[in-house]
Every structure is written in structure tokens, then in C-alpha cells.
Amino acid sequence: MVIQAREKYLSFDGFAEDAIGLIDSLHSAYYGEDMPKVLNDFVFNLEVALQNAGIFDQDFNITI
């Protein structure tokens, strides 16, 4: 399934598995630290796109 997300100058257009990997990598990279707002908003947009695709539930947990 293809996931698309955009935030200002950042964009993602790829497979759901890759979107999940990107989200996990960004959370790991900023573990315990605040992400820049635009990056945080981009991750949120990816998570919402995964919710809309039925891959994440309302709490952003993987359902499949």
C-alpha cells in the first residue's frame, strides 16, 4: 500500500512498511529530545496517513 505525506519542504511517497521504518528511525534519532516542529509535524502526517490506510489504530499502534 502506498502512503503519501507532506509537510512544507518534506514529502514521502512510498510503501507503508517504509513509512513505518522512517517513523521508527526518526523517533529513535530524537529519543528523549524534541524534534524540530516541521519534522514532528511531518511524522504526525505520516502517522495519520497510516491511520487512514487502516495500518495504525487511533493510538498510532500497528493493527496488522
XYZ file of C-alpha atoms in Angstrom:
64
model
C 0.000 0.000 0.000
C 1.334 3.437 -0.939
C 1.429 6.146 1.730
C 1.762 9.850 0.971
C 2.514 12.667 3.387
C 3.730 16.235 3.003
C 4.830 18.969 5.359
C 6.361 22.165 3.997
C 9.532 21.038 2.195
C 9.350 17.389 3.313
C 7.421 14.698 1.479
C 7.025 10.935 1.482
C 5.509 8.807 -1.254
C 6.192 5.135 -0.703
C 5.209 1.855 0.842
C 3.628 1.623 4.291
C 6.492 -0.529 5.584
C 8.981 2.173 4.589
C 6.849 4.872 6.252
C 6.797 2.869 9.478
C 10.572 2.403 9.262
C 11.086 6.130 8.745
C 8.857 6.973 11.708
C 10.703 4.487 13.921
C 14.102 5.814 12.803
C 13.151 9.432 13.478
C 11.746 8.589 16.901
C 14.964 6.696 17.705
C 17.161 9.532 16.463
C 15.374 12.047 18.692
C 14.828 9.733 21.660
C 14.399 11.922 24.726
C 14.805 15.114 22.707
C 12.285 17.358 20.978
C 12.150 17.106 17.196
C 12.077 20.334 15.216
C 8.431 21.358 14.694
C 8.390 20.774 10.944
C 9.856 17.286 11.408
C 7.417 16.497 14.211
C 4.505 17.654 12.026
C 5.821 15.533 9.134
C 5.948 12.427 11.346
C 2.421 13.174 12.556
C 1.216 13.464 8.939
C 2.798 10.089 8.168
C 1.100 8.549 11.195
C -2.285 9.989 10.166
C -1.810 8.663 6.619
C -1.110 5.226 8.110
C -4.247 5.561 10.246
C -6.321 6.454 7.197
C -4.949 3.372 5.436
C -6.033 1.187 8.381
C -2.466 0.273 9.334
C -2.413 2.287 12.580
C -5.261 2.474 15.096
C -6.418 5.698 16.786
C -3.495 5.453 19.236
C -0.938 5.021 16.412
C -0.404 1.328 17.158
C 0.107 -1.055 14.251
C -3.059 -3.048 13.556
C -1.683 -5.503 11.009
